[in-house]
Tab-separated table of N, CA and C in Angstrom:
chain	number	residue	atom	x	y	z
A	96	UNK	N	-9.447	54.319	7.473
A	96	UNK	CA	-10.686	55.018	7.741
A	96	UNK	C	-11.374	54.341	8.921
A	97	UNK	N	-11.845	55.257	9.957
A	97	UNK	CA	-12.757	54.917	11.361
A	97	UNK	C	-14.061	54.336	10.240
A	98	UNK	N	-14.666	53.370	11.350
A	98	UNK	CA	-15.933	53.215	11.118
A	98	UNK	C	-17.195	54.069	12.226
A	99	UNK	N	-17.801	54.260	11.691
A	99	UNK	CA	-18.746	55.174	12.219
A	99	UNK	C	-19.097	54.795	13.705
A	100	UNK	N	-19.275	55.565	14.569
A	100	UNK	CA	-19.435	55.188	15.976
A	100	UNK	C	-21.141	54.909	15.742
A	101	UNK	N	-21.372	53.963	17.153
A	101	UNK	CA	-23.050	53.885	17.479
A	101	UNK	C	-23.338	54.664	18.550
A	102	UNK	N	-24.559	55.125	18.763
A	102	UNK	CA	-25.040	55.999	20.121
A	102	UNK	C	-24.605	55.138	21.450
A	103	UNK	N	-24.712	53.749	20.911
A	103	UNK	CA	-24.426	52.656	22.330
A	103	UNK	C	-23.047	53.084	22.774
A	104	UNK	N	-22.098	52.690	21.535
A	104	UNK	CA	-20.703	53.032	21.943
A	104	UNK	C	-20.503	54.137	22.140
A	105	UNK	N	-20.998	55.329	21.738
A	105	UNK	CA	-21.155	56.606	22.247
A	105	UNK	C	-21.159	57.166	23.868
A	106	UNK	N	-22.368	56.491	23.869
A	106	UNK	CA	-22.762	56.529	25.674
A	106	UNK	C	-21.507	55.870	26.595
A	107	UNK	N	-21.125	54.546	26.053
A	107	UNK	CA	-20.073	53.878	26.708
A	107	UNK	C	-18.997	54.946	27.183
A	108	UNK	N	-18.709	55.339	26.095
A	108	UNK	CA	-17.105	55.992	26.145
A	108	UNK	C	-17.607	57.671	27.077
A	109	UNK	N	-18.804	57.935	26.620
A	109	UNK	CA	-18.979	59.202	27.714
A	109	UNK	C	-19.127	59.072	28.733
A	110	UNK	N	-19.664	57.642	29.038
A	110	UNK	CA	-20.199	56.902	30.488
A	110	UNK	C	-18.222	56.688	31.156
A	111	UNK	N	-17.487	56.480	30.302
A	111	UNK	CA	-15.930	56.303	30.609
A	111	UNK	C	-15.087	57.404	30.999
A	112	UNK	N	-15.177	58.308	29.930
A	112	UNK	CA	-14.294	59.167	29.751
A	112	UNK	C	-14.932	60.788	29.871
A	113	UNK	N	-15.528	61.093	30.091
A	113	UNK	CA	-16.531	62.027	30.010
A	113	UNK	C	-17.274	62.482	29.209
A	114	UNK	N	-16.947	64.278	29.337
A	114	UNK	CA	-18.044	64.731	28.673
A	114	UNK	C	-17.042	65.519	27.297
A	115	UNK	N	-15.994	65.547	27.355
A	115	UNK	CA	-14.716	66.063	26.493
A	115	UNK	C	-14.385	65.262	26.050
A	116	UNK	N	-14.476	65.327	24.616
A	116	UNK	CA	-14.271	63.802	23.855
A	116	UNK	C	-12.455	64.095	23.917
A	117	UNK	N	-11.563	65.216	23.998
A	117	UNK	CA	-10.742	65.385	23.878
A	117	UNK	C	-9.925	64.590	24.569
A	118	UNK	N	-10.453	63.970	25.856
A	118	UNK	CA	-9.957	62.908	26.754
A	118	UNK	C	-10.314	61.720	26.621
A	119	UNK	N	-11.148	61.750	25.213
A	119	UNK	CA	-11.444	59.839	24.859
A	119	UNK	C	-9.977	59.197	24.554
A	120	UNK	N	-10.341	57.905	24.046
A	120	UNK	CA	-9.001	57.275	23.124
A	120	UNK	C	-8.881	57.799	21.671
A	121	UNK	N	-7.637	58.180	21.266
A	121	UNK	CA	-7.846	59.020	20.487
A	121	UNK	C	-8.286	58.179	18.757
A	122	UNK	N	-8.014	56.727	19.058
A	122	UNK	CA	-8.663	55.962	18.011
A	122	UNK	C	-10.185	56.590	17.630
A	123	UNK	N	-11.024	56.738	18.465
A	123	UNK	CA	-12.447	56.870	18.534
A	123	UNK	C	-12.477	58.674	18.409
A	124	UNK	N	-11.743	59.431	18.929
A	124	UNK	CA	-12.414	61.002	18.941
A	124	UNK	C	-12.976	61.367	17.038
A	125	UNK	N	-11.940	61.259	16.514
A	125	UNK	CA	-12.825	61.611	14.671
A	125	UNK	C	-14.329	60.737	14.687
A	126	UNK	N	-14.628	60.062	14.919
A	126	UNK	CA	-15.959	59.229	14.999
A	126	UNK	C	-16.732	59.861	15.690
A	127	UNK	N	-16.160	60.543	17.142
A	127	UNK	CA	-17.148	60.937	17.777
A	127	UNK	C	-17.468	62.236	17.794
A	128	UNK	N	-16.250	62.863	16.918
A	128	UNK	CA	-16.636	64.198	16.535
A	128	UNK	C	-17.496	64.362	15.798
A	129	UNK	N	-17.720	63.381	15.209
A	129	UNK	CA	-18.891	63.229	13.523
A	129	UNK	C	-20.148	63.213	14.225
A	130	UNK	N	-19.797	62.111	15.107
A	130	UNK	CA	-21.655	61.981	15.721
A	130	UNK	C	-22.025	62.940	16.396
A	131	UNK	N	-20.825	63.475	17.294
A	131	UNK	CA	-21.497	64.788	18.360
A	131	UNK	C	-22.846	65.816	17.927
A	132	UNK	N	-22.829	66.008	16.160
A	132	UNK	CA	-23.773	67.177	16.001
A	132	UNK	C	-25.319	66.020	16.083
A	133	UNK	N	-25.066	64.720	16.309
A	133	UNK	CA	-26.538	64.108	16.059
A	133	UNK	C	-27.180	64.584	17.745
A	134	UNK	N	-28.256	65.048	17.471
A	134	UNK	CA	-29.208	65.887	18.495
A	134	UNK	C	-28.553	64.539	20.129
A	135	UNK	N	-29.013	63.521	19.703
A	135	UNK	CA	-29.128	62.531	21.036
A	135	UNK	C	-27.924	62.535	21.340
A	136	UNK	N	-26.442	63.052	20.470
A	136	UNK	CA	-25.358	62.461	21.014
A	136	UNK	C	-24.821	63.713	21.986
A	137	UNK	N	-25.317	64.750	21.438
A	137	UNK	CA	-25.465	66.224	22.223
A	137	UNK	C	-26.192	66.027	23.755
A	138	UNK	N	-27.429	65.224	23.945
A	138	UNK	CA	-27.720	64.906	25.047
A	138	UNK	C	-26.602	64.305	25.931
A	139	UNK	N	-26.332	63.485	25.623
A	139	UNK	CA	-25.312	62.212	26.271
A	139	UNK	C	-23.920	63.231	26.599
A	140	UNK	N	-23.793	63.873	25.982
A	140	UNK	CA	-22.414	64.883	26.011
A	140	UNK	C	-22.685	66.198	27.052
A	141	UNK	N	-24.286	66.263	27.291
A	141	UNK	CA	-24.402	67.562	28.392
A	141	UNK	C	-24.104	66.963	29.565
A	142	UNK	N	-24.749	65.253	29.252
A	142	UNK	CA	-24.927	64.975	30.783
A	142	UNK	C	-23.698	64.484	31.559
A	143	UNK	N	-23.059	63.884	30.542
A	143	UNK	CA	-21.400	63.327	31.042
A	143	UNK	C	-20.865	64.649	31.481
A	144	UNK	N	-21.178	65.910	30.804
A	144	UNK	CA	-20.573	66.938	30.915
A	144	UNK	C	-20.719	67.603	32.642
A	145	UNK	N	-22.394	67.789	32.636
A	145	UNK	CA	-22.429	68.145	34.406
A	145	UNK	C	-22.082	67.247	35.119
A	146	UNK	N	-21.812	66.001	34.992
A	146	UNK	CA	-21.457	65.046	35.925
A	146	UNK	C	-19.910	65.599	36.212
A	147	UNK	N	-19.001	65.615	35.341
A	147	UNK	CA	-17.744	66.110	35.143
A	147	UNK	C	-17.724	66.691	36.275
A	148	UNK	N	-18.795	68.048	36.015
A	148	UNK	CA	-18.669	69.357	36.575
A	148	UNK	C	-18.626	69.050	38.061
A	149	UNK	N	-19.998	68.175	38.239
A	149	UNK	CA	-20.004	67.479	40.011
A	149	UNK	C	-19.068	67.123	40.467
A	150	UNK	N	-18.366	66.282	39.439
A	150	UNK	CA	-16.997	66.033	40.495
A	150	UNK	C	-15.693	66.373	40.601
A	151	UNK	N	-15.238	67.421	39.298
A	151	UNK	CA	-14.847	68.308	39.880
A	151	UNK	C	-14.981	69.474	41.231
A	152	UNK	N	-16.120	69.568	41.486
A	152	UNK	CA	-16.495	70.542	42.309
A	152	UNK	C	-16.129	69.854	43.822
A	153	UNK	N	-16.417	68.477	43.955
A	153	UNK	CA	-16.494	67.688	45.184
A	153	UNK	C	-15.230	67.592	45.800
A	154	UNK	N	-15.488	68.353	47.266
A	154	UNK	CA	-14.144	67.926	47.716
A	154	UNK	C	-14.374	67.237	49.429
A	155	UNK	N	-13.381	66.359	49.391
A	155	UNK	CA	-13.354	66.148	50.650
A	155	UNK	C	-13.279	67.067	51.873
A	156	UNK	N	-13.918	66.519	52.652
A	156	UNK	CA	-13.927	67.317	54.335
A	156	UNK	C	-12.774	66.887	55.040
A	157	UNK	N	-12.161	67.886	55.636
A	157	UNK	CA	-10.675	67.896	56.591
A	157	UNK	C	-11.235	66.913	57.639
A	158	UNK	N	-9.952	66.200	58.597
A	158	UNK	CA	-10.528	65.461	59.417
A	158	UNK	C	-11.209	66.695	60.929
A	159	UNK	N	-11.669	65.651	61.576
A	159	UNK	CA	-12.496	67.074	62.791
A	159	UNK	C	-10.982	66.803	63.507
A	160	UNK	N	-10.901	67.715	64.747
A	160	UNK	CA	-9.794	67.685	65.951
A	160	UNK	C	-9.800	66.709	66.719
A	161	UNK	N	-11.351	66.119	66.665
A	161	UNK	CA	-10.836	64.913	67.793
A	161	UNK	C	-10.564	63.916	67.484
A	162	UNK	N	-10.974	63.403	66.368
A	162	UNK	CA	-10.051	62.326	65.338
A	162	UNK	C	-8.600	62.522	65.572
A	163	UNK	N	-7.987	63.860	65.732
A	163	UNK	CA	-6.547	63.938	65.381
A	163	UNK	C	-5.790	63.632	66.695
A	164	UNK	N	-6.767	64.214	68.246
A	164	UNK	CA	-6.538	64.191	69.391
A	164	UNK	C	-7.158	62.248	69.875
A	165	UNK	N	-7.909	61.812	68.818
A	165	UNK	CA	-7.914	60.141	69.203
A	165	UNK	C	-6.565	59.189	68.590
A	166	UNK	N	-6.038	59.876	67.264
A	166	UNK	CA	-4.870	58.953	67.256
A	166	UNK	C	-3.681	59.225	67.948
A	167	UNK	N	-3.141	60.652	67.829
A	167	UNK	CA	-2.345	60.736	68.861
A	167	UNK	C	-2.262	60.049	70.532
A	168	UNK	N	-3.530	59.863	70.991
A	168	UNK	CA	-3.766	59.642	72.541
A	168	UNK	C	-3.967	58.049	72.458
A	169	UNK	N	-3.868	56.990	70.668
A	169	UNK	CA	-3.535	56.029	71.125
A	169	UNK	C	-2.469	55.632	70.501
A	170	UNK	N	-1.583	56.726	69.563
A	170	UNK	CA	-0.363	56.264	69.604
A	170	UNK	C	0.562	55.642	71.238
A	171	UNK	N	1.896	54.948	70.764
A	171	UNK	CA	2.514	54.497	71.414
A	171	UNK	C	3.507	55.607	71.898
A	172	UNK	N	3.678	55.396	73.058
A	172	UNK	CA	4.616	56.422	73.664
A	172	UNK	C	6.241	56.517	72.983
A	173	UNK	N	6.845	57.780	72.680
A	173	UNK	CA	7.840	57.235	71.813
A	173	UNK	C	8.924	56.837	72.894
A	174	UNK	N	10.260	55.946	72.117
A	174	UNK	CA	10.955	55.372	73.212
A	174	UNK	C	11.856	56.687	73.492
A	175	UNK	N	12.502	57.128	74.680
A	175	UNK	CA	13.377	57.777	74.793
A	175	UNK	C	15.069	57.963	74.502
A	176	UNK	N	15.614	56.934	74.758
A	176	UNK	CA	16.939	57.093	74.133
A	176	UNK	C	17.029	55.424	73.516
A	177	UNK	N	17.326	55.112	72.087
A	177	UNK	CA	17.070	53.504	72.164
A	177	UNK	C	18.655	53.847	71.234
A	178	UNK	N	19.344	53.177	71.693
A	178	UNK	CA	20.477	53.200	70.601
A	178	UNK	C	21.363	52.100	70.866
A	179	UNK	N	22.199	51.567	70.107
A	179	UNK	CA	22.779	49.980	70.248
A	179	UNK	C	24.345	50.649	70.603
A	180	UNK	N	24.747	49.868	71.589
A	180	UNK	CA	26.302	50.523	71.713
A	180	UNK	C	26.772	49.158	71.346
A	181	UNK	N	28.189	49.576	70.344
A	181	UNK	CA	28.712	47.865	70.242
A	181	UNK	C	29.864	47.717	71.362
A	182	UNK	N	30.350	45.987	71.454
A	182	UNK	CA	30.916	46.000	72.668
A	182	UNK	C	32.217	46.796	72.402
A	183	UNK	N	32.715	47.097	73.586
A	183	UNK	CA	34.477	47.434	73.757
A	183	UNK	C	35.416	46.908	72.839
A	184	UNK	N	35.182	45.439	72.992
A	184	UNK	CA	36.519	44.633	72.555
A	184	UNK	C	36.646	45.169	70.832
A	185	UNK	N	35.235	45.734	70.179
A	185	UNK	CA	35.332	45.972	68.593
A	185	UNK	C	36.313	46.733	68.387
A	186	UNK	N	36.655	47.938	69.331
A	186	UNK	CA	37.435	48.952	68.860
A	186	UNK	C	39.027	47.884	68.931
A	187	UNK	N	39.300	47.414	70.122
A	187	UNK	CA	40.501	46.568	70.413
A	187	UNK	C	40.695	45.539	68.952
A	188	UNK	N	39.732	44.788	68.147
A	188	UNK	CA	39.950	44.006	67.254
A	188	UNK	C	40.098	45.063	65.907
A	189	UNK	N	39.561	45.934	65.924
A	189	UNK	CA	40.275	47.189	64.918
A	189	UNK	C	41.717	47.671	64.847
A	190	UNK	N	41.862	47.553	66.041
A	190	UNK	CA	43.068	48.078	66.206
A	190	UNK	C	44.479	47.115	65.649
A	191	UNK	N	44.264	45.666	66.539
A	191	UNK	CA	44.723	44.485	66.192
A	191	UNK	C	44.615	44.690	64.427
A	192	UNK	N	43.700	44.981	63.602
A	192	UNK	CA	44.025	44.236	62.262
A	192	UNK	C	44.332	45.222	61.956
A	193	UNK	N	44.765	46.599	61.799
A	193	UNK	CA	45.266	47.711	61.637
A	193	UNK	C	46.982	47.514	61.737
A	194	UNK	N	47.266	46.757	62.808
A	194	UNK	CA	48.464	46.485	63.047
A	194	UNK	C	48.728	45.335	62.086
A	195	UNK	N	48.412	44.443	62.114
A	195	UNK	CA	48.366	43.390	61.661
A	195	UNK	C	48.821	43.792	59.688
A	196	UNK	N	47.660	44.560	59.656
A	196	UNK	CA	48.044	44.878	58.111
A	196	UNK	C	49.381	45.372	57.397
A	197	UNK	N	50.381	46.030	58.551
A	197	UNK	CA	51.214	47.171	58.955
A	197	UNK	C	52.088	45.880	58.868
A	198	UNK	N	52.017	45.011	59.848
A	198	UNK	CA	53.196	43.993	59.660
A	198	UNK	C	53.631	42.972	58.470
A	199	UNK	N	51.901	42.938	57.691
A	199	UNK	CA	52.343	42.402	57.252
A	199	UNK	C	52.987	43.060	55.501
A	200	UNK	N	52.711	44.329	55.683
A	200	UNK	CA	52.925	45.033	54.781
A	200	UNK	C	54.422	45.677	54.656
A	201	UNK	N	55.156	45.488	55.991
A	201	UNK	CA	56.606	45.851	56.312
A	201	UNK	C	57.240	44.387	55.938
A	202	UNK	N	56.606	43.443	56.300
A	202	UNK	CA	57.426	42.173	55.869
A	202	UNK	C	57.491	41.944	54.270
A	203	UNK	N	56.143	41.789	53.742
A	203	UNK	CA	56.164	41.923	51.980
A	203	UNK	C	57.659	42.662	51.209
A	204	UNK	N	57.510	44.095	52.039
A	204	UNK	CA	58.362	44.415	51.050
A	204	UNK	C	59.998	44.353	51.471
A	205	UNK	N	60.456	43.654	53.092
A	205	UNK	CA	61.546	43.515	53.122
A	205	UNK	C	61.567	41.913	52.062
A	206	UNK	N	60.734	41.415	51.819
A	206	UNK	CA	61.422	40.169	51.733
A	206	UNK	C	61.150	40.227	50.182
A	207	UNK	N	60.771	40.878	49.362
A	207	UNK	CA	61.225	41.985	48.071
A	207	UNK	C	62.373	41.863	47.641
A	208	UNK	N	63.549	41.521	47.102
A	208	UNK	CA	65.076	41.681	46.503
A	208	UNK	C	64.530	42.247	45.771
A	209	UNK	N	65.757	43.555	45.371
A	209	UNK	CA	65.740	43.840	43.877
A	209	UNK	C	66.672	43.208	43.256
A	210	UNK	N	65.970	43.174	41.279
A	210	UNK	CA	66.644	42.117	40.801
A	210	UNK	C	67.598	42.954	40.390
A	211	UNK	N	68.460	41.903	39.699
A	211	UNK	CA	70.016	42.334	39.119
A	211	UNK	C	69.817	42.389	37.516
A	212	UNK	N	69.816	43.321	36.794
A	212	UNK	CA	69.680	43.615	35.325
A	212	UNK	C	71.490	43.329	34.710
A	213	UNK	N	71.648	43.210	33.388
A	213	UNK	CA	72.823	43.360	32.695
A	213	UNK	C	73.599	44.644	33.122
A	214	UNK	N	74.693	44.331	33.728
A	214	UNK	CA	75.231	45.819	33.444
A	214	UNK	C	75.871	46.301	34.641
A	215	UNK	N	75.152	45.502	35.969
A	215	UNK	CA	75.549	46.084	37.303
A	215	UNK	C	74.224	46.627	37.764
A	216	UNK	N	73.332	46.937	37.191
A	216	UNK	CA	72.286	47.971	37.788
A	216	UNK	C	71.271	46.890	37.832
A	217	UNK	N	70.163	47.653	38.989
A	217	UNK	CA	68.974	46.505	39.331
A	217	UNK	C	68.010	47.173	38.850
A	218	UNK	N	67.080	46.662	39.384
A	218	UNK	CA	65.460	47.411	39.148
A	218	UNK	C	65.038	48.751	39.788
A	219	UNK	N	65.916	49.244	40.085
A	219	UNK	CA	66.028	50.289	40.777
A	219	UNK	C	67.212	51.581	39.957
A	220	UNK	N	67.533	50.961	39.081
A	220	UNK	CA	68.120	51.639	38.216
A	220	UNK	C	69.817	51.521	38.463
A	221	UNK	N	70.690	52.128	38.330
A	221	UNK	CA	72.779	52.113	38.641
A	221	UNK	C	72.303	52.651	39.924
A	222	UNK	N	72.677	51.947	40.708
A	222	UNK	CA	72.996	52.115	42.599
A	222	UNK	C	74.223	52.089	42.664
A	223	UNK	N	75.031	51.503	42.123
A	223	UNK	CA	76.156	51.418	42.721
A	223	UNK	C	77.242	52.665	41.367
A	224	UNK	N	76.076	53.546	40.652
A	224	UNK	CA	76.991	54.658	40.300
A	224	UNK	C	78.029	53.708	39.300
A	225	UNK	N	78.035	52.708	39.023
A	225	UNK	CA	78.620	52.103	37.458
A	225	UNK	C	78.034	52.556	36.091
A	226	UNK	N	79.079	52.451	35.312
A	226	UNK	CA	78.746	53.176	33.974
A	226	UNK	C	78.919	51.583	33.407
A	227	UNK	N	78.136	51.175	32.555
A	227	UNK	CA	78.475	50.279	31.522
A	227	UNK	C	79.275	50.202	30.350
């Protein structure tokens, strides 16, 4: 069971949250539903309420044109072509380990034997067409 709200804490939470208790914490709304019919808490609830209303209603003003024509005119000029070329020789050292990989990937597997299983046949299965 809530304990009964005070007009103080009342005001607080309308002074917080508005004028819709529906947007209080919902620990406190049964409390403050109870007090709402006391005449003063009805005051406190109109006024949070038009305040609401004020600022909902309030809206900001667009900027003017020459604000928009002062930052543009002190932006920085943009650069025209800025781009990093890497040197020559990168493509040439691509190429090199491209090869490189190639050799050493032709050597691996000459130097590979297949093994010799029971029977005549290797790892590669009867090559030489023997029957066991």
């Amino acid at each position: 069971m809530t304990e009964p709200l005070t007009l103080k804490r009342f005001l607080e939470l309308a002074g917080a949250y508005g004028g819709v208790i529906a947007r209080w914490p919902e620990a406190d709304r049964y409390a403050a539903l109870l007090l709402a019919r006391d005449p003063a808490a009805m005051v406190i609830l109109a006024e949070a309420s038009m305040l609401d209303d004020a600022l909902d209603a309030w809206r900001v003003p667009g900027p003017v044109d020459t604000l928009r024509e002062a930052v543009l005119a002190a932006a920085p000029a943009p650069v025209s072509s800025f781009t990093i070329k890497p040197p020559l020789w990168w493509s040439g050292l691509g190429i090199a380990a491209a090869l490189a990989g190639a050799a050493v990937g032709s050597a691996a597997v000459a130097m590979v034997a297949p093994t010799e299983t029971s029977g005549g046949g290797t790892s590669f299965g009867d090559v030489l067409g023997q029957e066991s």
